[in-house]
mmCIF file of C-alpha atoms and ligand atoms in Angstrom:
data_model
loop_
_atom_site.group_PDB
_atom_site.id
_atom_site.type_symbol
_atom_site.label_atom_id
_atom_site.label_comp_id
_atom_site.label_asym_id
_atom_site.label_seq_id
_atom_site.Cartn_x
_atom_site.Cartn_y
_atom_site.Cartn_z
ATOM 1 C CA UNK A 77 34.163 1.124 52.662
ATOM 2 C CA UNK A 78 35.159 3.460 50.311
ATOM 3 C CA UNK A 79 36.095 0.711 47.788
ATOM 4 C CA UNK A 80 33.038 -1.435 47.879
ATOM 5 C CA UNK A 81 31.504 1.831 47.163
ATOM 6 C CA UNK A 82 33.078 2.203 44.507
ATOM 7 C CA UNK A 83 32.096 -1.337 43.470
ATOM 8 C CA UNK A 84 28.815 -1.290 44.032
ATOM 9 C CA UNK A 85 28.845 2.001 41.526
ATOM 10 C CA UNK A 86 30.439 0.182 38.887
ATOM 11 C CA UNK A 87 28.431 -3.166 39.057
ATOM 12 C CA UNK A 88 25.209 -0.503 39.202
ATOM 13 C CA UNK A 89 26.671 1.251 36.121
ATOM 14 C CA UNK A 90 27.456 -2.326 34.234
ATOM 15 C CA UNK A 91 23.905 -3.525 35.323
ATOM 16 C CA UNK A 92 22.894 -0.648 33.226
ATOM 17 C CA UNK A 93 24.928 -0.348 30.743
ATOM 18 C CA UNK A 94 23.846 -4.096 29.958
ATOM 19 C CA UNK A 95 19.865 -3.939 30.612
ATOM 20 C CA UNK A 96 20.830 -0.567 27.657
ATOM 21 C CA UNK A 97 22.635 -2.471 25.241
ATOM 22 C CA UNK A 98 19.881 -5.801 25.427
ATOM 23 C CA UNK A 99 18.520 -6.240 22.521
ATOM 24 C CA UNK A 100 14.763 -5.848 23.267
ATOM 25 C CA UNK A 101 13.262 -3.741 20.726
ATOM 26 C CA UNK A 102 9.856 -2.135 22.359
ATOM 27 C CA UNK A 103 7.008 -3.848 20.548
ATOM 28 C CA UNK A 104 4.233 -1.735 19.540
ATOM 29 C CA UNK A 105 0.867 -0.942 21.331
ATOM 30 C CA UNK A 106 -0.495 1.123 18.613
ATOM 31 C CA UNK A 107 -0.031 -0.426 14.749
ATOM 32 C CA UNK A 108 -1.185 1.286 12.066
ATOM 33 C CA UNK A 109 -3.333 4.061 14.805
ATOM 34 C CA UNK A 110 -5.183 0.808 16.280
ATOM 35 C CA UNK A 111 -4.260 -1.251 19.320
ATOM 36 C CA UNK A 112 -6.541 -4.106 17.555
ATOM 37 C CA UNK A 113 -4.326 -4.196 14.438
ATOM 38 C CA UNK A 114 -0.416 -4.914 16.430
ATOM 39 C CA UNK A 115 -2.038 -8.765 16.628
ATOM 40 C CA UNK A 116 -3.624 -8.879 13.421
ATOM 41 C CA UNK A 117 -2.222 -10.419 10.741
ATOM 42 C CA UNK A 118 -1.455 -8.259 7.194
ATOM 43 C CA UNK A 119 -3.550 -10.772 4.683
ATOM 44 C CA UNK A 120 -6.496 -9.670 7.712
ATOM 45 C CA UNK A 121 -6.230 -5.804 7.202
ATOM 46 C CA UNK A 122 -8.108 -3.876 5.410
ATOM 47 C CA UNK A 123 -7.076 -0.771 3.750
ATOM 48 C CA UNK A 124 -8.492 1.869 1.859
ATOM 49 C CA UNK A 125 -5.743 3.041 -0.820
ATOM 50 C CA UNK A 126 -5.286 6.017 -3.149
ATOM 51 C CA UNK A 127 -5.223 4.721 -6.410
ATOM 52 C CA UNK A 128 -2.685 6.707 -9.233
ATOM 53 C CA UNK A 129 -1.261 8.524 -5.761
ATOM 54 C CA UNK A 130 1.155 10.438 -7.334
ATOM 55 C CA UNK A 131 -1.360 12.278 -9.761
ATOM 56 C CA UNK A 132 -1.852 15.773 -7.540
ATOM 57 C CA UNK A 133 -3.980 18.581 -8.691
ATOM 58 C CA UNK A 134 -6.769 19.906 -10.167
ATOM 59 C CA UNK A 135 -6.218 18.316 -14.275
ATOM 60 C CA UNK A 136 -8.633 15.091 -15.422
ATOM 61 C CA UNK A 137 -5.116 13.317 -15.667
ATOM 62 C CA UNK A 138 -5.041 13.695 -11.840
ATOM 63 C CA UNK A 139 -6.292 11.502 -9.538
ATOM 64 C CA UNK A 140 -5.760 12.892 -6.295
ATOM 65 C CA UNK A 141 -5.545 16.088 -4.712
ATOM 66 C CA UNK A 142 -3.789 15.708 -1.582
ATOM 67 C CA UNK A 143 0.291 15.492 -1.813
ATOM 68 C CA UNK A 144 1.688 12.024 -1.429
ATOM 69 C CA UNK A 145 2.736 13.060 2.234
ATOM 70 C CA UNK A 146 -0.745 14.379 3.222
ATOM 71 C CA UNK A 147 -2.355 11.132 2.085
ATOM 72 C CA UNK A 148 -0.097 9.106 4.729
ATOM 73 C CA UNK A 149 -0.670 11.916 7.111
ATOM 74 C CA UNK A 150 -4.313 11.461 6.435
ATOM 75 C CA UNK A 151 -4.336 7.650 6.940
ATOM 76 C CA UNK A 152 -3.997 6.250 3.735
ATOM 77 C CA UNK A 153 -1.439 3.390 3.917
ATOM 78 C CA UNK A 154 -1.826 1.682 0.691
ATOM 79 C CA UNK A 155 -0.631 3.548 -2.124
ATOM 80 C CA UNK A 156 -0.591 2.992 -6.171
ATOM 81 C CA UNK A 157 1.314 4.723 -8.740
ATOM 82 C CA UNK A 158 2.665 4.432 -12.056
ATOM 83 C CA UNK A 159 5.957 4.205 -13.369
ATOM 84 C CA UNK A 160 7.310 4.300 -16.559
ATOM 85 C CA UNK A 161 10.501 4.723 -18.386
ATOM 86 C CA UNK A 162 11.257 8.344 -19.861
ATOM 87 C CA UNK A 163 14.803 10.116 -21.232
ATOM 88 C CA UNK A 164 16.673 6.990 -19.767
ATOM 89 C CA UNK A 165 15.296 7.254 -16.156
ATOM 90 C CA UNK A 166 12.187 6.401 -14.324
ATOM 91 C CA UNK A 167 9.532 8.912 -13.438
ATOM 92 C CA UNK A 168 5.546 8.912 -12.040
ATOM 93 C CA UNK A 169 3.802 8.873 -14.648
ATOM 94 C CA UNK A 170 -0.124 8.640 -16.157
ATOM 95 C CA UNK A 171 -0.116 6.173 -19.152
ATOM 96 C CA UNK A 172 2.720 8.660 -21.100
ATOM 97 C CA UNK A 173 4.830 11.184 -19.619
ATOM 98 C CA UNK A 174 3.683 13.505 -22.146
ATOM 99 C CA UNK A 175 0.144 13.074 -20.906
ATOM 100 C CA UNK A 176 1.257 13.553 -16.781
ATOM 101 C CA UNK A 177 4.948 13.465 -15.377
ATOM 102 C CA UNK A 178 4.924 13.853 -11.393
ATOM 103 C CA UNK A 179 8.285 13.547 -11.016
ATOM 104 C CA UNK A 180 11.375 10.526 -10.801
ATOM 105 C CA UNK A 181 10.124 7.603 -9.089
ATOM 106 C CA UNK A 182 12.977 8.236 -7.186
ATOM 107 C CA UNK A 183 11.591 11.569 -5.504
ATOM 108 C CA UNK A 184 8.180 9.532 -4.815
ATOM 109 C CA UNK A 185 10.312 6.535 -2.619
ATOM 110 C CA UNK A 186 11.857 8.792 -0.990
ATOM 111 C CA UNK A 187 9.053 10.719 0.072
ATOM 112 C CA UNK A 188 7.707 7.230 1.303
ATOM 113 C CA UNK A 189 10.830 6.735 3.121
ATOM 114 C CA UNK A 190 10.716 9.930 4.842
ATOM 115 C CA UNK A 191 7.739 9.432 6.235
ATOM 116 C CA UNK A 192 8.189 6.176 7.755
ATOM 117 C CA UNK A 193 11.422 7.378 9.319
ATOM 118 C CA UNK A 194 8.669 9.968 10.601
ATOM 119 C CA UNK A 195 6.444 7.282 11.636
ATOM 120 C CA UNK A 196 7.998 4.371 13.771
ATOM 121 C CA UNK A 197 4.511 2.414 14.306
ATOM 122 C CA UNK A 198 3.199 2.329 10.531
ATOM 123 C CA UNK A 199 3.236 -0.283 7.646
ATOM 124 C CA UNK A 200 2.710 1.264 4.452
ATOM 125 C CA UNK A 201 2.072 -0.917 1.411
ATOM 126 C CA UNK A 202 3.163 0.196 -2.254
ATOM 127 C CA UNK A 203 1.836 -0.544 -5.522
ATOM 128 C CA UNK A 204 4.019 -0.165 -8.540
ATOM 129 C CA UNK A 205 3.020 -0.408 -11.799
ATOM 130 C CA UNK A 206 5.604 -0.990 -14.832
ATOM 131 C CA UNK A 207 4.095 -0.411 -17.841
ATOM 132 C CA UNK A 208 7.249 -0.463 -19.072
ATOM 133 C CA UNK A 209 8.766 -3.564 -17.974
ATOM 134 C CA UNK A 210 11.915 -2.243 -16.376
ATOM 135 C CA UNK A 211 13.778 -4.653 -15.040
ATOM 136 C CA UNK A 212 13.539 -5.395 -11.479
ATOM 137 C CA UNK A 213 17.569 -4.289 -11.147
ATOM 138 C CA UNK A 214 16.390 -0.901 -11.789
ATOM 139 C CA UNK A 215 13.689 -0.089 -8.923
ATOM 140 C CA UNK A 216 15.912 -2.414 -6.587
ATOM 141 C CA UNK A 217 18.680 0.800 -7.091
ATOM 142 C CA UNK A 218 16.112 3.727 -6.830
ATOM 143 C CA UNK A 219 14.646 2.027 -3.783
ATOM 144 C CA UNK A 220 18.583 1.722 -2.267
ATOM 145 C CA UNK A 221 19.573 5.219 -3.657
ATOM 146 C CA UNK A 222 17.284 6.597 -1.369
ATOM 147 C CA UNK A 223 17.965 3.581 1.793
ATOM 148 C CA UNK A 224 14.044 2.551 1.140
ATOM 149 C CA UNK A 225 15.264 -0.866 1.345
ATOM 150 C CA UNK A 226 16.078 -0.804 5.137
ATOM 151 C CA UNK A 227 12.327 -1.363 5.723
ATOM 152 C CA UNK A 228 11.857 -4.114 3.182
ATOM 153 C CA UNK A 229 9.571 -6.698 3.776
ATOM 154 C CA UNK A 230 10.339 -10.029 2.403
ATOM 155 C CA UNK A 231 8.095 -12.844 2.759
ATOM 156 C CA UNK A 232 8.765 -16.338 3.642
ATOM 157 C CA UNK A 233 10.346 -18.531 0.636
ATOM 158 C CA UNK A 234 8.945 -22.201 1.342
ATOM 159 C CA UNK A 235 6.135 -22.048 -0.058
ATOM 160 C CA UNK A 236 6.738 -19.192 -2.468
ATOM 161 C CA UNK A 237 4.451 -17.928 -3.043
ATOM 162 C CA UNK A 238 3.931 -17.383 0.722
ATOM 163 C CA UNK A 239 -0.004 -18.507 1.484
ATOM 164 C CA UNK A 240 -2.403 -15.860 2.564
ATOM 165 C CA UNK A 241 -2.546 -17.511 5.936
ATOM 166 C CA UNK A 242 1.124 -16.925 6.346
ATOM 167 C CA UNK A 243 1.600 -13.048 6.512
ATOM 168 C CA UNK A 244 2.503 -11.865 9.713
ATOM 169 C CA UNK A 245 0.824 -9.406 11.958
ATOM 170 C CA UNK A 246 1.132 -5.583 11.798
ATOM 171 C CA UNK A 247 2.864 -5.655 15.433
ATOM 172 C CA UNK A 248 5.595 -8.408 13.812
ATOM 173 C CA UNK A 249 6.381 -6.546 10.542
ATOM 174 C CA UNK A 250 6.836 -3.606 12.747
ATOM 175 C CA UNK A 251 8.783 -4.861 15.753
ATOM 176 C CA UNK A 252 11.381 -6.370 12.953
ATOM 177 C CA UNK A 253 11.108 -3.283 10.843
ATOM 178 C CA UNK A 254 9.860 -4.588 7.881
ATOM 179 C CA UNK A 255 7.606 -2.153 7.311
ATOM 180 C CA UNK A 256 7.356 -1.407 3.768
ATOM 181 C CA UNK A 257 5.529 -4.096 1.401
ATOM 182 C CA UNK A 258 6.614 -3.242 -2.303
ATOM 183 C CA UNK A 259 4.349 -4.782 -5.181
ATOM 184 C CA UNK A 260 4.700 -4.865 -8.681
ATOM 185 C CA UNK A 261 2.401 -5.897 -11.248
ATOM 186 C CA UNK A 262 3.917 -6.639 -13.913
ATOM 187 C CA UNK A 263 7.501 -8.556 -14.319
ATOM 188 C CA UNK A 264 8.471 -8.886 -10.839
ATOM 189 C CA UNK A 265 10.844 -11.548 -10.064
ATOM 190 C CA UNK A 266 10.784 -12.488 -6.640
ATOM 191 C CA UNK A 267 13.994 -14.902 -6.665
ATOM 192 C CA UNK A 268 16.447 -11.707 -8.185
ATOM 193 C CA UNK A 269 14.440 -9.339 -5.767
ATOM 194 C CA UNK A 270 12.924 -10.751 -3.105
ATOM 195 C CA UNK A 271 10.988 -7.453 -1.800
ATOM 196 C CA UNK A 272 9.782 -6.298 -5.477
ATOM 197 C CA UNK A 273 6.619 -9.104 -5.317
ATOM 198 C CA UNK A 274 4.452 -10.378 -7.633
ATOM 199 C CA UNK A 275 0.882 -7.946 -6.954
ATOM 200 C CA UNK A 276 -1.250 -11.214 -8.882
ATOM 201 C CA UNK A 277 1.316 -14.070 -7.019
ATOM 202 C CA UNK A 278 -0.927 -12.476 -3.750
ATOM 203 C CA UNK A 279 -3.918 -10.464 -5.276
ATOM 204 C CA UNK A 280 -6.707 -10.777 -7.619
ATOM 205 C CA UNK A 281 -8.463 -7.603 -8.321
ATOM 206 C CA UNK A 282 -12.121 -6.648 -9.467
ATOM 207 C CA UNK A 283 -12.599 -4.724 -12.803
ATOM 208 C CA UNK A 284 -10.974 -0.875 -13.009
ATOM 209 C CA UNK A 285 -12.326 2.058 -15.090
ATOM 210 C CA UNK A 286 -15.987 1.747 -14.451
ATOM 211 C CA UNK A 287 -18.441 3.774 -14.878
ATOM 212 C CA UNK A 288 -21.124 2.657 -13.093
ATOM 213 C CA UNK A 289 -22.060 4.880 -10.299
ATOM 214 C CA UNK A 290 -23.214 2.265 -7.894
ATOM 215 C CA UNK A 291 -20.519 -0.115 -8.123
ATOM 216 C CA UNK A 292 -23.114 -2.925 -8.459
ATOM 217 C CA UNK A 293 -20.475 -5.804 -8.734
ATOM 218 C CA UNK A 294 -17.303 -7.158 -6.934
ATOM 219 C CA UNK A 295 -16.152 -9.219 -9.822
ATOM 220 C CA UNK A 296 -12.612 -11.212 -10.290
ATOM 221 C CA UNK A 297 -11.195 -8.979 -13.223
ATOM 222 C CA UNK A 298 -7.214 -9.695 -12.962
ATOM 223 C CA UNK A 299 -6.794 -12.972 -11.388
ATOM 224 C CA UNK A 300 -4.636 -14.429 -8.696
ATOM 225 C CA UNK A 301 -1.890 -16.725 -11.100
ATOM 226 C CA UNK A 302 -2.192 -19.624 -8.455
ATOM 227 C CA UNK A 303 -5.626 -18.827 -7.610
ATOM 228 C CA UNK A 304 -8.327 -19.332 -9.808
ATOM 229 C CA UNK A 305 -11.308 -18.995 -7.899
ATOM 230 C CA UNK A 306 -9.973 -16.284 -5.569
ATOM 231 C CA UNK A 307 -10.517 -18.367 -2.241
ATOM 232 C CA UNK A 308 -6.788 -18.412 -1.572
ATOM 233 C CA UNK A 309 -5.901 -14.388 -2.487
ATOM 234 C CA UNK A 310 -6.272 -11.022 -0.798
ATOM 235 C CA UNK A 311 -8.276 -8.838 -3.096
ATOM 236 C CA UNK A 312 -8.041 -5.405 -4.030
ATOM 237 C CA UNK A 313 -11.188 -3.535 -4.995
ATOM 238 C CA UNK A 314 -10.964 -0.504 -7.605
ATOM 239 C CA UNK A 315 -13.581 2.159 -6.199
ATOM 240 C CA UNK A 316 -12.592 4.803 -8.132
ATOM 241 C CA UNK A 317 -15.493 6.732 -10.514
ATOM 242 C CA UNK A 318 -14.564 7.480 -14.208
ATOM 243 C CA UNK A 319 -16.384 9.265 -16.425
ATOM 244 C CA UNK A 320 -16.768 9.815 -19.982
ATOM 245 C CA UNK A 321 -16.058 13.287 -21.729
ATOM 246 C CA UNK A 322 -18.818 13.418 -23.850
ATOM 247 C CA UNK A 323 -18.972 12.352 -27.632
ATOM 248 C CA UNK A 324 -15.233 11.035 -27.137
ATOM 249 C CA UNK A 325 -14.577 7.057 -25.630
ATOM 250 C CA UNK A 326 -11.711 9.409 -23.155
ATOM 251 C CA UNK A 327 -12.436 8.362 -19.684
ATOM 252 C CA UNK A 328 -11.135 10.759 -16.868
ATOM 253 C CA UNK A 329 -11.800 10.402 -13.117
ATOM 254 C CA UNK A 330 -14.672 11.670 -11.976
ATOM 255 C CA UNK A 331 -14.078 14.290 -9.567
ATOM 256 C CA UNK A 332 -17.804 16.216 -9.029
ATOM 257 C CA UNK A 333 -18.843 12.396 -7.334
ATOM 258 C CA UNK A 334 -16.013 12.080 -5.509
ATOM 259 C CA UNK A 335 -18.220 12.741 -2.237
ATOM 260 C CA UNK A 336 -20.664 10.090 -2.726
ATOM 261 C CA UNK A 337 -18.097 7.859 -4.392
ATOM 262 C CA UNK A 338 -15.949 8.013 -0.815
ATOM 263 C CA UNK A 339 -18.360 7.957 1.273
ATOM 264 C CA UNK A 340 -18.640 5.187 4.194
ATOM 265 C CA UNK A 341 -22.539 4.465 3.463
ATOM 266 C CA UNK A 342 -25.140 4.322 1.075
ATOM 267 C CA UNK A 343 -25.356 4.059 -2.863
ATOM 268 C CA UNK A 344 -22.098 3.620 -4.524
ATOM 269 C CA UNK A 345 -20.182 4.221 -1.610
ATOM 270 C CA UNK A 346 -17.093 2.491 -0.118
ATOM 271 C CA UNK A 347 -19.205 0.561 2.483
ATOM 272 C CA UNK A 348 -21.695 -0.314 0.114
ATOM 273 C CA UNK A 349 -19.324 -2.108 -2.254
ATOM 274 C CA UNK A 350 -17.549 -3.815 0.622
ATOM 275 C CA UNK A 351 -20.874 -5.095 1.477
ATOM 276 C CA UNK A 352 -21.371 -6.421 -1.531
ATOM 277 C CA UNK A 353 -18.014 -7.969 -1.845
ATOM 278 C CA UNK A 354 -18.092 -9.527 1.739
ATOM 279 C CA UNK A 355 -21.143 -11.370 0.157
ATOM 280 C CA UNK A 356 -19.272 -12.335 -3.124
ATOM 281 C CA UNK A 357 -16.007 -13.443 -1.482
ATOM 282 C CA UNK A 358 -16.525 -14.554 2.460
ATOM 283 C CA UNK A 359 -14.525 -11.983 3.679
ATOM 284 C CA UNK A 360 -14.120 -8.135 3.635
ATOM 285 C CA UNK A 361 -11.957 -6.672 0.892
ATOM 286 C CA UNK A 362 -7.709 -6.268 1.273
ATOM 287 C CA UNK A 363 -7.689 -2.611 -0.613
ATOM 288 C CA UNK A 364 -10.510 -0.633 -1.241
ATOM 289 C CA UNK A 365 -8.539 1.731 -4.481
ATOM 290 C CA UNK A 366 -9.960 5.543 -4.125
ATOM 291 C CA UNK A 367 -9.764 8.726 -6.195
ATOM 292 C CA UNK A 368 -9.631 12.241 -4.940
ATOM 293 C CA UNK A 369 -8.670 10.778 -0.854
ATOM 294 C CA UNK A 370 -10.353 12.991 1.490
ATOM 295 C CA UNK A 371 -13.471 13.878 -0.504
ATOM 296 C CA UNK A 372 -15.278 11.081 1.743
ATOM 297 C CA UNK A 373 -15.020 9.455 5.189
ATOM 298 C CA UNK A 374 -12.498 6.922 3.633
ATOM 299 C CA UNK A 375 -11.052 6.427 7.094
ATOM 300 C CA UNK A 376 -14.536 5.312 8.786
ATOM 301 C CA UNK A 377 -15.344 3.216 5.900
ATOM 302 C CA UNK A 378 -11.573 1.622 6.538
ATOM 303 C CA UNK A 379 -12.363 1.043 10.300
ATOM 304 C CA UNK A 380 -16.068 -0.755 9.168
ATOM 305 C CA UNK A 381 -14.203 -3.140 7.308
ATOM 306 C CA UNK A 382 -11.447 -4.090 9.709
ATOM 307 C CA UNK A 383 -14.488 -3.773 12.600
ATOM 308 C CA UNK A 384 -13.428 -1.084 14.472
ATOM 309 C CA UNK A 385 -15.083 1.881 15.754
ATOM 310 C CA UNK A 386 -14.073 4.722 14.040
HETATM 311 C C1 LIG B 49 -10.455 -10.763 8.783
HETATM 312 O O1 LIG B 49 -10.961 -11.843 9.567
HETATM 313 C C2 LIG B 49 -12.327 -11.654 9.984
HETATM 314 C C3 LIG B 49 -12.664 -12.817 10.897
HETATM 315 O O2 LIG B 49 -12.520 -14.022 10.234
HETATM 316 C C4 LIG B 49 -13.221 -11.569 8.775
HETATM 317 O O3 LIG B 49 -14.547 -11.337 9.175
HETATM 318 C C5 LIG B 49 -12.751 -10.435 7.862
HETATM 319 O O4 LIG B 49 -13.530 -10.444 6.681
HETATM 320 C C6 LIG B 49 -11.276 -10.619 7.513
HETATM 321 N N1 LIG B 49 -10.817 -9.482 6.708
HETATM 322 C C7 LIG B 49 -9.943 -9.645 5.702
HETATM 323 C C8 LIG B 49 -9.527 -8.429 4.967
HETATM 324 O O5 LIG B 49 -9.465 -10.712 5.425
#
């Protein structure tokens, strides 16, 4: 009696012990805050992103005003920045780090990194820019300095450049972890590191630095390098307003629009672009690139696109 007990406990406590130790990790219900997105597949999403994220304040050589950290808490899961190359390290910042230094790039990943330990559910997509043409060696060690790379997300390598069609869904990248998608734009090499890629081996975009108001085109500015015609990329629309200080050809962001610029309808806003893109290209833009995050309903605008209530 007292030993088949005793048994019983122990095959109870190896039952559990083994139904602990399987390997099942949960799959997500909620992706990105939407049940819709978990089965959707990345190339599907749409995202409005903050364009020059790092750029926090109140200067013209600052694009946003919420901290890198508020704009994820706030939704935004596609962010920009620049990098270049400064007293023999790399830091965030606007054309010349006399002009705007935010800090190393190594502070800004890690902030990123942070926050999706923080945030077990999300995908967050970064856009690097390397005006200076660092070699790819160099981010691969910030992005490992900080452990960054643990959520890497490398894509398939037959056919490589993996086809739009072949992203996987939000729910996929996340169940396996791979929840950070790294792009660079200029002299990524996907075969030294697989998880820097190529932003125009997957993108085109339309033209940056207008200053047109309404935002009366969705144009192919930077094309897709296997793409010509755009029917084969994701796209990434810049929505951001400059303006021009008067008498000088200096364009700064324009912040006193910012509301208009953001919003989710009418002239010149997010939606109405989007609209006018869907028409252009047969589908609803990849990235919508903002200014100044939070001065509109950015977030509604994002759920429009994806078609989801907001
Ligand atoms: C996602 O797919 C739907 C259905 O085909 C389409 O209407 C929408 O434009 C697509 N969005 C993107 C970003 O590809």
């Amino acid at each position: 009696m007292k030993l088949s007990l005793l048994r019983t406990i122990s095959l109870l406590a190896s039952f559990s012990s083994s139904a602990l130790a399987a390997p099942t990790q949960k799959r997500a219900t909620i992706c990105n805050g939407q049940a819709a997105l978990c089965d959707r597949k990345y190339s599907n999403v749409s995202f409005v992103g903050a364009h020059d994220s790092a750029f926090v304040g109140q200067l013209p050589t600052q694009n946003q005003l919420k901290s890198v950290s508020d704009q994820l808490n706030s939704g935004v899961r596609f962010l920009t920045a620049q990098t270049h190359s400064f007293l023999n390290s790399q830091y965030m910042c606007h054309t010349s780090c006399w002009e705007e230094n935010s800090g190393k790039v190594q502070a800004y990943v890690q902030t990123v990194k942070t926050w999706l330990d923080n945030n077990p559910n999300e995908v967050v997509t970064l856009l690097l820019t390397n005006g200076d043409k660092i070699a790819m060696s160099i981010f691969d060690s910030i992005f490992k300095a900080v452990g960054a790379d643990k959520y890497k997300f490398i894509p398939s390598t037959s056919p490589n450049p993996m086809p739009m069609d072949s992203w996987p869904t939000l729910g996929d990248m996340i169940t396996a972890g791979t929840r950070l998608v790294v792009f660079i734009d200029y002299g990524a090499d996907e075969k030294t590191v697989p998880y820097l890629l190529d932003e125009f081996n997957y993108f085109f975009e339309t033209p940056f630095d207008t200053t047109d108001p309404n935002f009366a085109q969705c144009t192919m500015d930077r094309q897709n390098k296997a793409d010509n015609d755009g029917k084969s990329s994701m796209y990434i629309v810049n929505h951001f307003l400059d303006m021009k200080i008067p008498a000088t050809s200096v364009l700064v962001p324009d912040r006193a629009d910012a509301g208009k610029t953001n919003a989710a309808t009418g002239t010149g806003s997010i939606g109405a672009q989007a609209d006018l893109c869907v028409g252009s290209w047969g589908k609803q833009p990849n990235v919508v690139l903002v200014d100044y995050f939070g001065q509109g309903q950015e977030m509604n605008a994002q759920n429009t696109m994806n078609g989801l209530s907001s």
